[in-house]
Coordinates of C-alpha atoms in Angstrom, one line a residue:
X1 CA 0.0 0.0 0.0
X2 CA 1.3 3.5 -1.3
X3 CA 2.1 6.6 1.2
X4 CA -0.9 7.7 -0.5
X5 CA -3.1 4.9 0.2
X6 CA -2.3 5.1 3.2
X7 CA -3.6 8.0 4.1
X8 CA -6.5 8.6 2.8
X9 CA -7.3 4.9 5.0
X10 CA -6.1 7.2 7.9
X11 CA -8.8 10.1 6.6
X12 CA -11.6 7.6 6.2
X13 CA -11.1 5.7 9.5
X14 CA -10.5 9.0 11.4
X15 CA -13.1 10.7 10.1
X16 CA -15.6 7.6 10.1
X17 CA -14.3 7.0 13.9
X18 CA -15.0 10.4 14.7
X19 CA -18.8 11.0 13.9
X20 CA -19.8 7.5 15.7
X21 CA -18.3 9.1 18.4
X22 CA -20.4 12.5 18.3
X23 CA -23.5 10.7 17.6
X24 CA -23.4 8.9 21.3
X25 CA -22.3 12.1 22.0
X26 CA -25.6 13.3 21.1
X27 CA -27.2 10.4 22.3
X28 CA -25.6 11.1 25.8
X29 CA -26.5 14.8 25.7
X30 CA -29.9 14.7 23.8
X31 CA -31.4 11.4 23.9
X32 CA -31.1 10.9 20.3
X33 CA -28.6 11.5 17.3
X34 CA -31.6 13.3 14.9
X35 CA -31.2 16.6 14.8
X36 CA -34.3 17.6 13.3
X37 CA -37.6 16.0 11.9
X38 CA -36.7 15.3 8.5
X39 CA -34.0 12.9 9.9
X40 CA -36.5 11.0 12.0
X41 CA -38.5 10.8 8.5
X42 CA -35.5 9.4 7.2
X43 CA -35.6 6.5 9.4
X44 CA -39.3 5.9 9.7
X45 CA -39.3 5.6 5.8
X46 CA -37.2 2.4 5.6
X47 CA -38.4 1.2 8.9
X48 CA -41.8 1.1 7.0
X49 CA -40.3 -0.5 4.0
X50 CA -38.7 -3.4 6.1
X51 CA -41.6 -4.2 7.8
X52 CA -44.4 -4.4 4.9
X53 CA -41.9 -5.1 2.9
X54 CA -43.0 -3.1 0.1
X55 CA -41.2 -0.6 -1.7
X56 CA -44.0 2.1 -2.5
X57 CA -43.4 3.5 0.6
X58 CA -40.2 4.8 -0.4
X59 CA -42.8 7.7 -1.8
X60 CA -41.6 10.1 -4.2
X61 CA -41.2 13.3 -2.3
X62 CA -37.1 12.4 -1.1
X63 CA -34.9 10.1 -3.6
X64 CA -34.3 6.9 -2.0
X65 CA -30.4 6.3 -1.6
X66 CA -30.3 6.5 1.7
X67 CA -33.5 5.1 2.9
X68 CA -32.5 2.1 1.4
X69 CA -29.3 2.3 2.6
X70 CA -30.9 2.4 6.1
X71 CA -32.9 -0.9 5.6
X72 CA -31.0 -3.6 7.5
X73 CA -30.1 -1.3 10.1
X74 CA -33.5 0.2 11.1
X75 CA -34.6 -3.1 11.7
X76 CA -32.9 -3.0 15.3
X77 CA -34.7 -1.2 17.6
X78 CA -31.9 0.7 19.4
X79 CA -30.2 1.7 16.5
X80 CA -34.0 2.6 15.2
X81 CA -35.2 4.7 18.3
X82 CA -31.5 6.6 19.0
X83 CA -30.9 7.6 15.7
X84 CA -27.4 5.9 15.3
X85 CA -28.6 3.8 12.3
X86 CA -28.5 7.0 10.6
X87 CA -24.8 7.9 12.4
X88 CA -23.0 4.3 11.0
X89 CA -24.1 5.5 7.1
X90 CA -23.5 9.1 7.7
X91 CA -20.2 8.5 9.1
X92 CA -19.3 6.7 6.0
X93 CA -20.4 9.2 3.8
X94 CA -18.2 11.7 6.1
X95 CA -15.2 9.6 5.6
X96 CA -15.5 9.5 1.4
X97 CA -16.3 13.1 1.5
X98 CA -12.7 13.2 3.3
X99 CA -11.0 10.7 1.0
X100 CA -12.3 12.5 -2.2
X101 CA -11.3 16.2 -0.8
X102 CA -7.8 15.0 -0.3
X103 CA -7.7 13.4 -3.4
X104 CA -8.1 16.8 -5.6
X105 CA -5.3 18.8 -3.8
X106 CA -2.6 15.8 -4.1
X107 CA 0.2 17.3 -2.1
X108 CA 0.9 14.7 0.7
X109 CA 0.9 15.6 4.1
X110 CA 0.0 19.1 2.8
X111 CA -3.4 18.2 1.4
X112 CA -4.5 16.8 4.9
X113 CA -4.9 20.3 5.6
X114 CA -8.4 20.4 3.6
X115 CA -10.0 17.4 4.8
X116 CA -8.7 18.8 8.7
X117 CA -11.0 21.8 8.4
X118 CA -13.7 20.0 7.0
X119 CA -13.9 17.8 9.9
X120 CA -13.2 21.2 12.4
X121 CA -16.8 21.6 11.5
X122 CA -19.3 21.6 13.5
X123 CA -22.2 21.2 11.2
X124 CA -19.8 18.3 9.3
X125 CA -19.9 16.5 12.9
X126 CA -23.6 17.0 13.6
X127 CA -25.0 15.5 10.2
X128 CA -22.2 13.5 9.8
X129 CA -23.7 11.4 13.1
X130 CA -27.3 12.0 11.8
X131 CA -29.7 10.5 9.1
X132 CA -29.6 12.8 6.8
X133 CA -28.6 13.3 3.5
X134 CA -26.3 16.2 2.8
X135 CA -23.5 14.2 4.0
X136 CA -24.1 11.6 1.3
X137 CA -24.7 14.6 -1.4
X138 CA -21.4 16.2 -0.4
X139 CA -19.2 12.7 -0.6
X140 CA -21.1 12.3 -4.4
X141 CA -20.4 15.4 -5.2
X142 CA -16.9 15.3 -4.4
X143 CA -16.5 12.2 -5.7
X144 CA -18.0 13.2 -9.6
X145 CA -16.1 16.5 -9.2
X146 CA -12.8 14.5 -8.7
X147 CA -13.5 12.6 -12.1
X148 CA -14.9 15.1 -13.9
X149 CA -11.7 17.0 -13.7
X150 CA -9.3 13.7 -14.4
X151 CA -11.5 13.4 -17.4
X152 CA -10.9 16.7 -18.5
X153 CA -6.8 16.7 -18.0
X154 CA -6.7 13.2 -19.9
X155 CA -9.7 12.7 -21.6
X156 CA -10.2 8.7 -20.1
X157 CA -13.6 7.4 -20.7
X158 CA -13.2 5.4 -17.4
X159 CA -13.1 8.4 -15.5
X160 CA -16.2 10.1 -17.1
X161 CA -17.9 6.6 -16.0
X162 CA -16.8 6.9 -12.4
X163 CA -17.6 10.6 -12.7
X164 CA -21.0 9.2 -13.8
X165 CA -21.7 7.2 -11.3
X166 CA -20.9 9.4 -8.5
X167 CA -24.0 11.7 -10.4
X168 CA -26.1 9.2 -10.4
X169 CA -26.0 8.2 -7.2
X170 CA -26.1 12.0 -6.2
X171 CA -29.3 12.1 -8.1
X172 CA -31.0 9.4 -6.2
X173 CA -29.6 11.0 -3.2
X174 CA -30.7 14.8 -3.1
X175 CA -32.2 17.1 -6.1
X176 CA -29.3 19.4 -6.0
X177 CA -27.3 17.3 -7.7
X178 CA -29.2 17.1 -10.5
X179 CA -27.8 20.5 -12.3
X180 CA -24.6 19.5 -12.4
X181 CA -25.1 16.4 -13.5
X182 CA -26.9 17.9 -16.7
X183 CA -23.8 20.1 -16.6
X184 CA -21.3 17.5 -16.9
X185 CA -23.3 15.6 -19.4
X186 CA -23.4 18.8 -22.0
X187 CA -19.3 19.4 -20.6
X188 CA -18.8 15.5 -21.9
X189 CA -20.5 16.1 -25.2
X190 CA -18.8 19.2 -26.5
X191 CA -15.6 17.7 -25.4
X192 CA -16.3 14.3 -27.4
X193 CA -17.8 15.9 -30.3
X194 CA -14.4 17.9 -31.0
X195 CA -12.7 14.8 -30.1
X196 CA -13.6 13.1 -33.1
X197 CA -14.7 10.3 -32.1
X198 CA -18.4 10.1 -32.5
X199 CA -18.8 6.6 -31.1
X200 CA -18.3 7.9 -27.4
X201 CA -20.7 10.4 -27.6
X202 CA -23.3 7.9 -26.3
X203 CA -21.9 7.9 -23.1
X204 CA -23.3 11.6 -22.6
X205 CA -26.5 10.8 -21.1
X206 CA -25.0 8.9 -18.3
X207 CA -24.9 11.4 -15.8
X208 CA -27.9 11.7 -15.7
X209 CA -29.7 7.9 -15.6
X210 CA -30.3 8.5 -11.6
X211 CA -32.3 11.7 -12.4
X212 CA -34.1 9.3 -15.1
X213 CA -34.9 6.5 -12.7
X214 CA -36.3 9.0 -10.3
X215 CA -38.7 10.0 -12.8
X216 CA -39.6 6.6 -13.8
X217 CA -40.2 5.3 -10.2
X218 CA -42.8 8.9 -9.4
X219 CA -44.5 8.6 -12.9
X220 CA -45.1 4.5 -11.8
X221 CA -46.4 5.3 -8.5
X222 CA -48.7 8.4 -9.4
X223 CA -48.7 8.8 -13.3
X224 CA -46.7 11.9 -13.2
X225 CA -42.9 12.2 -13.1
X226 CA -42.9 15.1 -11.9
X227 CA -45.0 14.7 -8.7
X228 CA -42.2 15.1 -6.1
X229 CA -42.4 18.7 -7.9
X230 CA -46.1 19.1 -6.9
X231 CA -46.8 16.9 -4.1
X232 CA -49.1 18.2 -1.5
X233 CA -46.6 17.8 1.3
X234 CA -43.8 18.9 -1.0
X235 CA -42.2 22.4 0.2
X236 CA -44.6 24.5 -1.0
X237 CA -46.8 23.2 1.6
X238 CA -44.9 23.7 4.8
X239 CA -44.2 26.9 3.6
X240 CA -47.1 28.2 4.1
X241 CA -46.5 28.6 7.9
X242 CA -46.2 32.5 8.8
X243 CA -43.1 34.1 10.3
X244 CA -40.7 32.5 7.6
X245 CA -39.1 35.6 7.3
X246 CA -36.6 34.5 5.0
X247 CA -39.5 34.2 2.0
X248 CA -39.4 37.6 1.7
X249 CA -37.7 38.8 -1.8
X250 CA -35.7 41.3 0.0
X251 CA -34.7 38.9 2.9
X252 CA -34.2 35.5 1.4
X253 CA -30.5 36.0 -1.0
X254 CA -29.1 37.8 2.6
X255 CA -30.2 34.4 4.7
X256 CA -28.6 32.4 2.8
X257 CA -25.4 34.4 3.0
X258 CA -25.9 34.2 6.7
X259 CA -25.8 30.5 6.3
X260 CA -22.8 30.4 3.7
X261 CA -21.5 32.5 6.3
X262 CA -22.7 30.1 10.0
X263 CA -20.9 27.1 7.4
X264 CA -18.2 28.4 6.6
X265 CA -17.0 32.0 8.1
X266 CA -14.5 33.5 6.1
X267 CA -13.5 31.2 3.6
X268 CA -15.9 32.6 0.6
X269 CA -13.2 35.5 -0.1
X270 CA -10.4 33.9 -1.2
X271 CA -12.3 31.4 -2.6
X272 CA -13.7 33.9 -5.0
X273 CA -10.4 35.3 -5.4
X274 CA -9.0 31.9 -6.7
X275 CA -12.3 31.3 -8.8
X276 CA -11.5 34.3 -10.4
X277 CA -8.2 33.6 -11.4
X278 CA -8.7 30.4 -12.6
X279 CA -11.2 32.3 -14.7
X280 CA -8.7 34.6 -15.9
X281 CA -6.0 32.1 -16.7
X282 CA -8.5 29.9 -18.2
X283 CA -8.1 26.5 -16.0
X284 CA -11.6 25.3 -16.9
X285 CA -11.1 21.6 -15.4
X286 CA -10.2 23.1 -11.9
X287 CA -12.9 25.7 -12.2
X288 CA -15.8 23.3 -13.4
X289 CA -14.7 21.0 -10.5
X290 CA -15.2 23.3 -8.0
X291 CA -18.5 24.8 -9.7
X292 CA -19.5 21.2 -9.2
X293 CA -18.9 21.3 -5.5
X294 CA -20.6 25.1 -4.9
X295 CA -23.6 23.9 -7.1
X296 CA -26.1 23.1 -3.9
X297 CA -25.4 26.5 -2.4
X298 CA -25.8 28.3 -5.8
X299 CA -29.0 26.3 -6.4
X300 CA -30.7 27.1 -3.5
X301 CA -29.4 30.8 -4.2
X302 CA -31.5 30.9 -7.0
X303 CA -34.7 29.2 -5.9
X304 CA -34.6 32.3 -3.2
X305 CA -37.4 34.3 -4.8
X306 CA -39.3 31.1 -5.2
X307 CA -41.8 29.1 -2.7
X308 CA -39.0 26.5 -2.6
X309 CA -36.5 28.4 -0.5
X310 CA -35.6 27.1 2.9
X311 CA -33.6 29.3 4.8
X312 CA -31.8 26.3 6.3
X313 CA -28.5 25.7 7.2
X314 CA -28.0 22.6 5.7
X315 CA -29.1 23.4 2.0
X316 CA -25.7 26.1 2.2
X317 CA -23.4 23.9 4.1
X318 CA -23.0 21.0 1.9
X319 CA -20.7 23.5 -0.3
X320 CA -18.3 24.0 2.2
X321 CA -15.8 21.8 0.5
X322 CA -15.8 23.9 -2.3
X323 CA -15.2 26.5 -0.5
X324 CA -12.1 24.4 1.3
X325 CA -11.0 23.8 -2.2
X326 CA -10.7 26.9 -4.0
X327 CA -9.2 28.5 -0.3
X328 CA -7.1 25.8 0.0
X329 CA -5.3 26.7 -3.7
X330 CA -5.2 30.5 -3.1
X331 CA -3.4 29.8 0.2
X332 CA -0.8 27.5 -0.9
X333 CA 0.3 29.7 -4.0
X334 CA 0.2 32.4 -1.3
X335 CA 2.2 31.1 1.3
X336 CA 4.7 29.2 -1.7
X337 CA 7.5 27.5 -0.4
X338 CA 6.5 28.7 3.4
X339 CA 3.3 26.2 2.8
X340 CA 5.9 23.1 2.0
X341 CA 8.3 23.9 5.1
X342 CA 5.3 24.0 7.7
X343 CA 2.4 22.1 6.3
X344 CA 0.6 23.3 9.0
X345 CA 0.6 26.9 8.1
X346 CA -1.8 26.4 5.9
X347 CA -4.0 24.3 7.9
X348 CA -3.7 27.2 10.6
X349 CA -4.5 29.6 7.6
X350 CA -7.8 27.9 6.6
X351 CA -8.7 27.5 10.0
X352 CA -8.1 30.9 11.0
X353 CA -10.9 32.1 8.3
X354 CA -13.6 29.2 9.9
X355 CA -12.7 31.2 13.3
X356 CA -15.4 33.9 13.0
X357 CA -18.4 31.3 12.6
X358 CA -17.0 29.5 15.7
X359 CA -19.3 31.2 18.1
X360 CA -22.1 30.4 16.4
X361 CA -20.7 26.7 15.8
X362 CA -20.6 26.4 19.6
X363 CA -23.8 28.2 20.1
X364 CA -25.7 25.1 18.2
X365 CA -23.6 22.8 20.5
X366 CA -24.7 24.6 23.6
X367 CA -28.3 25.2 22.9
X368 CA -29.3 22.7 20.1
X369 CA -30.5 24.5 17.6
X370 CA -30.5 26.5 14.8
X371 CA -32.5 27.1 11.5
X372 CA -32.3 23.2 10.1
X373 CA -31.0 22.3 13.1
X374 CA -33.4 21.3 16.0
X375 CA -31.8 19.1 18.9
X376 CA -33.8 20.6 21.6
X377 CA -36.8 20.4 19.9
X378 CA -36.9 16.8 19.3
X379 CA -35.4 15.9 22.8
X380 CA -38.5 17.9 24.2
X381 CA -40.9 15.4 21.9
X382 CA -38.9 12.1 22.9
X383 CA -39.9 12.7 26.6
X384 CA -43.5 13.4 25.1
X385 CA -43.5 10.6 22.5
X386 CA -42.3 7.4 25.1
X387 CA -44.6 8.7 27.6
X388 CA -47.5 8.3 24.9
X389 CA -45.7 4.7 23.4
X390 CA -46.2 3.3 26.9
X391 CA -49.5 4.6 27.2
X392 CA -50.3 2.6 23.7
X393 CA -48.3 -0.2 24.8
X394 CA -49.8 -2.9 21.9
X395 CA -52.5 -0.8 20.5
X396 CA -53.0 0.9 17.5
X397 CA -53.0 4.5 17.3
X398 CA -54.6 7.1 14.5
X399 CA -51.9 9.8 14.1
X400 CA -52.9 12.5 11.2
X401 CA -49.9 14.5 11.3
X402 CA -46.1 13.4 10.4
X403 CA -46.2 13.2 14.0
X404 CA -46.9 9.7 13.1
X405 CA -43.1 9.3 12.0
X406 CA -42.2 11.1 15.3
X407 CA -44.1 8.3 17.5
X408 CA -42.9 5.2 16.0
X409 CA -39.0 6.3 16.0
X410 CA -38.5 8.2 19.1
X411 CA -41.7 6.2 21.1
X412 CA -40.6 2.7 19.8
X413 CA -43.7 1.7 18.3
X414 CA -44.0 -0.6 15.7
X415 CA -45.3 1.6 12.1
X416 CA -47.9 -1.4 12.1
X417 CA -49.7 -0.2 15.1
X418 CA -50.0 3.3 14.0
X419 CA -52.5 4.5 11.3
X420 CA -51.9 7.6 9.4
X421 CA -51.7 8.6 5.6
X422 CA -49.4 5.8 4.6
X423 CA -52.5 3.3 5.4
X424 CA -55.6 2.7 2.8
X425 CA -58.0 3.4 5.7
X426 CA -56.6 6.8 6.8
X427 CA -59.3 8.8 5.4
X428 CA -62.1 6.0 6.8
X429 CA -60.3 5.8 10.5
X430 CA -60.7 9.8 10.8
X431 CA -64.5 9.6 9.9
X432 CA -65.0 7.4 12.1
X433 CA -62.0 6.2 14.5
X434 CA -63.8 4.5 17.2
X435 CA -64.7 1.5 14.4
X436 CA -60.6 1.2 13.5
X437 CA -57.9 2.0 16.7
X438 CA -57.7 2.1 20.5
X439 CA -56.1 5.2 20.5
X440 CA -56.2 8.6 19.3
X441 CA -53.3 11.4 19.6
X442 CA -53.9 14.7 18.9
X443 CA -51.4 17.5 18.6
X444 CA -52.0 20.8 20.1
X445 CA -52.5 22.7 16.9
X446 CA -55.6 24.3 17.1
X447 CA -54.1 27.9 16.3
X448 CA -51.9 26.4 14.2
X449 CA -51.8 28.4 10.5
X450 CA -51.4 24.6 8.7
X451 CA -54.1 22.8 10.3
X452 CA -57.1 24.2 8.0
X453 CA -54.3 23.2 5.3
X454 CA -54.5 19.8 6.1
X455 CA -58.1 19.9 6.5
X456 CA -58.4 20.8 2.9
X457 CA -55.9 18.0 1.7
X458 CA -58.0 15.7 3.3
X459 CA -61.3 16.9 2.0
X460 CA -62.7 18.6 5.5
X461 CA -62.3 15.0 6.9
X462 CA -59.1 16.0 9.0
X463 CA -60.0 14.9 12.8
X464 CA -57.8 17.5 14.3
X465 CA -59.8 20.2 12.8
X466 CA -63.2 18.7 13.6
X467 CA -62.0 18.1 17.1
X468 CA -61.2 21.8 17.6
X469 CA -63.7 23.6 15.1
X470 CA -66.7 20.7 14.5
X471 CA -69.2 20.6 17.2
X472 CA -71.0 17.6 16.6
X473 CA -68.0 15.8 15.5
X474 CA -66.0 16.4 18.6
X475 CA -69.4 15.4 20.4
X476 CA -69.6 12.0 19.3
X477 CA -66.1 11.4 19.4
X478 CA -65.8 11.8 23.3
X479 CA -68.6 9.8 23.3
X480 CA -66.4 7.1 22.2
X481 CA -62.8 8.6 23.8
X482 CA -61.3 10.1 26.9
X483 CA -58.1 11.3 27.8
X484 CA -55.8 9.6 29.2
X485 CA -52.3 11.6 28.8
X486 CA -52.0 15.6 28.4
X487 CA -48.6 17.1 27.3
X488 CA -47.3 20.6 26.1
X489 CA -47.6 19.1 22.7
X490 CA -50.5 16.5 22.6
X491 CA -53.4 14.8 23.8
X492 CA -54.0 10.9 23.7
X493 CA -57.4 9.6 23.8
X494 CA -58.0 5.7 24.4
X495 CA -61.6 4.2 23.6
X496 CA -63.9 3.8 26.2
X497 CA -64.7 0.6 28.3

């Protein structure tokens, strides 16, 4: 095994090492390793799937890489209910991100510097140990932008297939991905089509088969393959909530600065200082690499005056590798010969530009939370949730909201014993719930700006809203019901002897 080799096993078992470490870190300090709700979802989903044991219920709002990924794991309950299913595949995904960071500087024991930083992250630990999917994105996209830019210095097919297949597994990982995967196909078919060599060009669409098979499996589930665009619980929907400041036109481009910013401090300026001399001295397969990697943040950047903006943390910080890169490259043709002599000048360099967002990195350590980022939150529901499981014990529960999710990872209940919208008698079990569970929880939402939202989804039929707004409803159903647990967030009702 090369010197090489050899490190970048040091990288990946380092870095792998270090986020199953933080996640029982966050285990010990908040119960759980998910740091917000859409990483719960993440585990309920193939939790679902193992159980029934059928693949429709990987849905089509969030590609399926790594819900299926989580399948064998989720199947144990404590690596189900903690959260640390989702901190073994993130923690790999951390450690190829590392490998494939390295692998672009190629300078030794200087090039560890980039990979250091990235991992003197907080926001690398935190969904490095969690199940969620920027970490995978980022290692995909590192990964293809490695490739891509071999391919471009020698002109290997191989490489454009491994750069191909680092795309489409991005594409079946997060939607982000998909521009730059179109990017590199039309990048592969210019080059090829000077080449002469006309044969090849059929390898242009490759990029882009994961995008494809995402289309496929929405239009077989729904008849449209576009309906993770449209979905009724798709973005557009939970943006309807007021007080999301960062909607507003005038608001939205500066919070996710702030969030470029929370990432990754300082290092945007001399990362636009080297973009624009590469620019200038016309290194296009350096350039388009690290376009590749700043492609999330630039995406999201663009859908700011849209009803698809999230002014979340983790939409910005999967660029932060690019940002590494292109600082990384203006600092070691700054510091020159300096950079050689002390390898860890530059480290000390690139950290020294991550200092400013420090405070707020230990801020979200401290507290547990900030915008994408909800530790707090969810610990305050687990105390809620097992109270409620026990009360249920081997029951079934009706659960309207995506509270459902909430119940079965943190409370330990089986998705079998709860009924909500993935089950064909959702609609039937609100009408009339008394004739279909033992249980009923409702959340406190009564004031809540998305509850007549669901309402109308379901065709007025939403219990929740009858329970708060329909008279006779609510009459007949504590007929049938009485409460049996109160919490700050819900209310579970069991049927009556």
């Amino acid at each position: 095994m090369g010197i090489t080799r050899r490190q970048e096993l040091f990288l990946f078992s380092g870095a792998f090492l270090a986020e199953l470490l933080f996640g029982l870190l966050m285990v010990l300090t908040w119960g759980t390793a998910f740091c917000s709700g859409d990483a719960i979802y993440h585990q309920y989903i193939p939790r679902l799937v193992a159980e029934t044991g059928d693949l429709r219920h990987l849905g089509v709002l969030w590609p399926p890489f790594l819900h299926i990924l989580l399948i064998p794991l989720v199947r144990h309950d404590l690596l189900y209910t903690t959260g640390l299913a989702g901190t073994v595949v993130s923690a790999l995904a951390t450690g190829l991100a590392c490998v494939f960071l390295y692998r672009p500087v190629g300078d030794g024991e200087l090039g560890l510097a980039a990979p250091l930083v990235l991992m003197c992250n907080v926001f690398t630990l935190i969904h490095g140990a969690t199940s969620m999917m920027e970490q995978w994105t980022m290692a995909f996209l590192l990964a293809a932008a490695y490739y891509l830019r071999r391919y471009l210095a020698n002109g290997r097919a191989v490489d454009f297939l491994k750069c191909s297949t680092a795309f489409c597994l991005g594409c079946l990982t997060r939607y982000e991905v998909w521009p730059p995967a179109a990017l590199a196909a039309l990048v592969y078919l210019i080059k090829e089509a000077r080449s002469g060599k006309p044969a090849r060009l059929l390898l242009s669409p490759l990029p882009l088969l994961g995008s494809a098979g995402w289309l496929g499996w929405n239009y077989y589930l729904t008849g449209d393959p576009l309906m993770f665009l449209h979905h009724p619980f798709g973005p557009q929907f939970w943006n309807r909530v007021p007080g999301r400041w960062y909607l507003s036109p005038y608001l939205a481009l500066p919070a996710a600065l702030a969030m470029i910013y929370s990432a990754s401090g300082l290092m945007s300026a001399p990362a636009f200082r080297k973009a624009r001399e590469l620019l200038r001295a016309k290194e296009f397969p350096t350039l388009l690499a690290a376009g590749v990697l700043l492609s999330p943040a630039l995406f999201h950047m663009a859908l700011a005056p849209t009803i698809f903006f999230f002014g979340s943390l983790r939409y910005f910080y999967v660029s932060v590798p690019g940002l590494i890169y292109l600082a990384y490259l203006y600092y070691r043709e700054v510091l020159g010969q300096e950079a050689r002599r002390k390898p860890w000048a530059l480290a000390k360099a690139l950290l020294m530009l991550m200092l400013p967002a420090y405070p707020l990195h230990a801020f979200t350590l401290a507290y547990g939370m900030f915008p994408g980022i909800y530790l707090r939150d969810v610990r305050e529901h687990m105390i809620e949730l097992r109270a409620i499981a026990a009360e249920v014990g081997d029951g079934t529960v009706l659960v309207g909201t995506d509270k459902a999710a909430w119940l079965s990872v943190l409370g330990g209940l089986s998705p079998s014993q709860i009924v909500n919208r993935d089950d064909d008698c959702f609609l039937e079990a609100m009408e009339e719930p008394w004739r279909h569970v033992e249980f009923v929880l409702i959340v406190r939402m009564a004031d809540h700006p998305l509850l007549p939202a669901f309402n109308e989804i379901y065709g007025g039929r939403f219990y929740i809203y009858r329970y708060y707004y329909d008279p006779s409803w609510r009459s007949e159903f504590l007929s049938h019901f009485k409460v049996v647990l109160a919490t700050k967030h819900y209310l579970l009702f069991a049927l009556r002897e």
